[in-house]
Amino acid sequence: MESAREAAAKGVKAVLKAAAPDAEFRRDQPWPKRPDPGGTIILHDGDPGAPEVTLSPLLYTYTHEFEIEVLGPPGSTNRHELLDQLLILIGDGIEADRSLGGVAEWAEATAPMTDDLTLENAEPVRGAQFNIVVVYSTSNPLT
């Protein structure tokens, strides 16, 4: 058995991996020293926030913000387009399955903040940070 929180994280992970199968996926890890040829996606567990509580029956509804970092594939001439394509694929994946395989009531992405990043001994890559907001409910805040 897994908690609703972990099920939501796994649902986000599944959407990210399906949207960008060539990208390296990491969870709660730092940026790589070198960019991956398919890009890199890092999922941070983020903050579930304070729940909305319903008393009869007892239900905790969270609006959990998972933090996502995306590093586009290396390519100095078209790094803006490469990152944009990756973000579009992720957005389409979320839109296609807002319940994250049935573990959430709703999921949506926030607008990305983008910037050029320089990693160790590599050409600059385009990166983005955004949140995937997932709404889910549980009868126990620890499960």
Coordinates of C-alpha atoms in Angstrom, one line a residue:
M1 CA 0.0 0.0 0.0
E2 CA 1.3 3.5 -0.8
S3 CA 0.1 6.9 0.4
A4 CA -2.0 9.2 -1.8
R5 CA 1.0 11.6 -1.8
E6 CA 3.3 8.9 -3.2
A7 CA 0.7 7.7 -5.7
A8 CA 0.4 11.3 -7.0
A9 CA 4.2 11.6 -7.3
K10 CA 4.3 8.4 -9.2
G11 CA 1.4 9.6 -11.4
V12 CA 3.4 12.8 -12.2
K13 CA 6.5 10.7 -12.9
A14 CA 4.5 8.5 -15.3
V15 CA 3.2 11.4 -17.3
L16 CA 6.6 13.0 -17.5
K17 CA 8.3 9.8 -18.6
A18 CA 5.6 9.1 -21.2
A19 CA 5.7 12.6 -22.6
A20 CA 9.5 12.6 -22.9
P21 CA 10.8 9.0 -23.1
D22 CA 14.2 10.1 -24.4
A23 CA 14.9 12.4 -21.4
E24 CA 16.8 11.4 -18.4
F25 CA 14.4 11.3 -15.4
R26 CA 15.5 12.2 -11.8
R27 CA 13.6 12.5 -8.6
D28 CA 14.8 14.9 -5.8
Q29 CA 18.3 15.0 -7.2
P30 CA 20.5 17.9 -8.3
W31 CA 21.2 18.9 -11.9
P32 CA 23.5 16.6 -13.9
K33 CA 27.1 17.8 -14.5
R34 CA 26.5 17.3 -18.2
P35 CA 23.3 17.7 -20.2
D36 CA 21.7 14.4 -21.4
P37 CA 21.2 14.2 -25.2
G38 CA 17.5 13.8 -24.7
G39 CA 17.1 16.4 -22.0
T40 CA 16.7 16.0 -18.3
I41 CA 13.6 16.2 -16.1
I42 CA 13.9 16.5 -12.3
L43 CA 10.8 16.0 -10.1
H44 CA 10.9 17.5 -6.7
D45 CA 8.2 16.4 -4.2
G46 CA 7.4 20.0 -3.4
D47 CA 4.7 21.1 -0.9
P48 CA 1.3 19.5 -0.4
G49 CA 0.2 22.6 1.5
A50 CA -2.5 22.8 4.1
P51 CA -5.4 20.5 3.2
E52 CA -9.1 21.4 2.9
V53 CA -10.8 19.2 5.5
T54 CA -14.3 17.7 5.2
L55 CA -15.6 16.3 8.4
S56 CA -18.4 13.8 7.3
P57 CA -16.8 11.6 6.1
L58 CA -13.4 12.8 7.2
L59 CA -11.4 13.7 4.1
Y60 CA -8.2 15.7 3.5
T61 CA -8.0 17.3 0.1
Y62 CA -4.6 18.5 -0.9
T63 CA -3.5 20.9 -3.7
H64 CA 0.0 19.6 -4.0
E65 CA 2.6 21.6 -6.0
F66 CA 5.2 19.2 -7.4
E67 CA 8.3 21.2 -8.6
I68 CA 9.6 20.3 -12.0
E69 CA 13.0 21.3 -13.6
V70 CA 13.5 20.6 -17.2
L71 CA 16.8 20.9 -19.0
G72 CA 16.5 20.9 -22.7
P73 CA 18.7 18.8 -24.9
P74 CA 22.1 20.4 -25.8
G75 CA 22.2 22.3 -29.0
S76 CA 23.4 25.9 -29.0
T77 CA 21.7 27.0 -32.2
N78 CA 18.2 25.8 -31.5
R79 CA 18.0 25.4 -27.7
H80 CA 14.9 27.5 -27.4
E81 CA 13.0 25.3 -29.8
L82 CA 14.3 22.1 -28.3
L83 CA 13.1 23.1 -24.8
D84 CA 9.8 24.4 -26.2
Q85 CA 9.1 21.1 -27.9
L86 CA 9.8 19.2 -24.6
L87 CA 7.5 21.5 -22.6
I88 CA 4.7 21.1 -25.2
L89 CA 5.0 17.3 -24.9
I90 CA 4.7 17.5 -21.1
G91 CA 1.7 19.8 -21.3
D92 CA 0.0 17.5 -23.8
G93 CA 0.6 14.5 -21.6
I94 CA -0.9 16.3 -18.6
E95 CA -3.9 17.5 -20.6
A96 CA -4.5 13.9 -21.9
D97 CA -4.7 12.4 -18.4
R98 CA -5.6 15.0 -15.8
S99 CA -6.3 12.2 -13.3
L100 CA -2.8 10.8 -13.6
G101 CA -4.0 7.3 -14.1
G102 CA -6.8 7.6 -11.6
V103 CA -4.8 8.8 -8.6
A104 CA -5.8 12.5 -8.7
E105 CA -8.9 14.5 -9.0
W106 CA -7.1 17.1 -11.2
A107 CA -3.6 17.9 -12.5
E108 CA -2.4 21.0 -14.3
A109 CA 0.9 22.7 -15.0
T110 CA 1.9 26.3 -14.2
A111 CA 3.6 28.5 -16.7
P112 CA 7.4 27.9 -16.9
M113 CA 10.1 30.2 -16.0
T114 CA 12.9 29.7 -18.6
D115 CA 16.6 30.7 -18.7
D116 CA 19.9 29.6 -20.2
L117 CA 22.0 27.4 -18.0
T118 CA 25.7 26.5 -18.2
L119 CA 26.7 23.1 -16.9
E120 CA 30.2 21.9 -16.4
N121 CA 32.3 21.9 -19.6
A122 CA 29.3 22.0 -21.8
E123 CA 27.5 24.4 -24.2
P124 CA 24.6 26.4 -22.6
V125 CA 21.3 24.6 -22.5
R126 CA 17.8 26.1 -22.1
G127 CA 16.1 25.2 -18.8
A128 CA 12.7 25.7 -17.3
Q129 CA 11.1 25.5 -13.9
F130 CA 7.4 25.1 -13.3
N131 CA 5.0 23.3 -11.0
I132 CA 2.5 20.5 -11.7
V133 CA -0.4 21.1 -9.3
V134 CA -2.2 17.9 -8.3
V135 CA -5.4 17.7 -6.3
Y136 CA -6.0 14.5 -4.4
S137 CA -7.9 13.4 -1.3
T138 CA -7.2 11.0 1.5
S139 CA -8.8 10.0 4.8
N140 CA -5.5 10.2 6.6
P141 CA -2.8 12.9 6.1
L142 CA 0.0 10.3 6.5
T143 CA -1.5 7.9 3.9

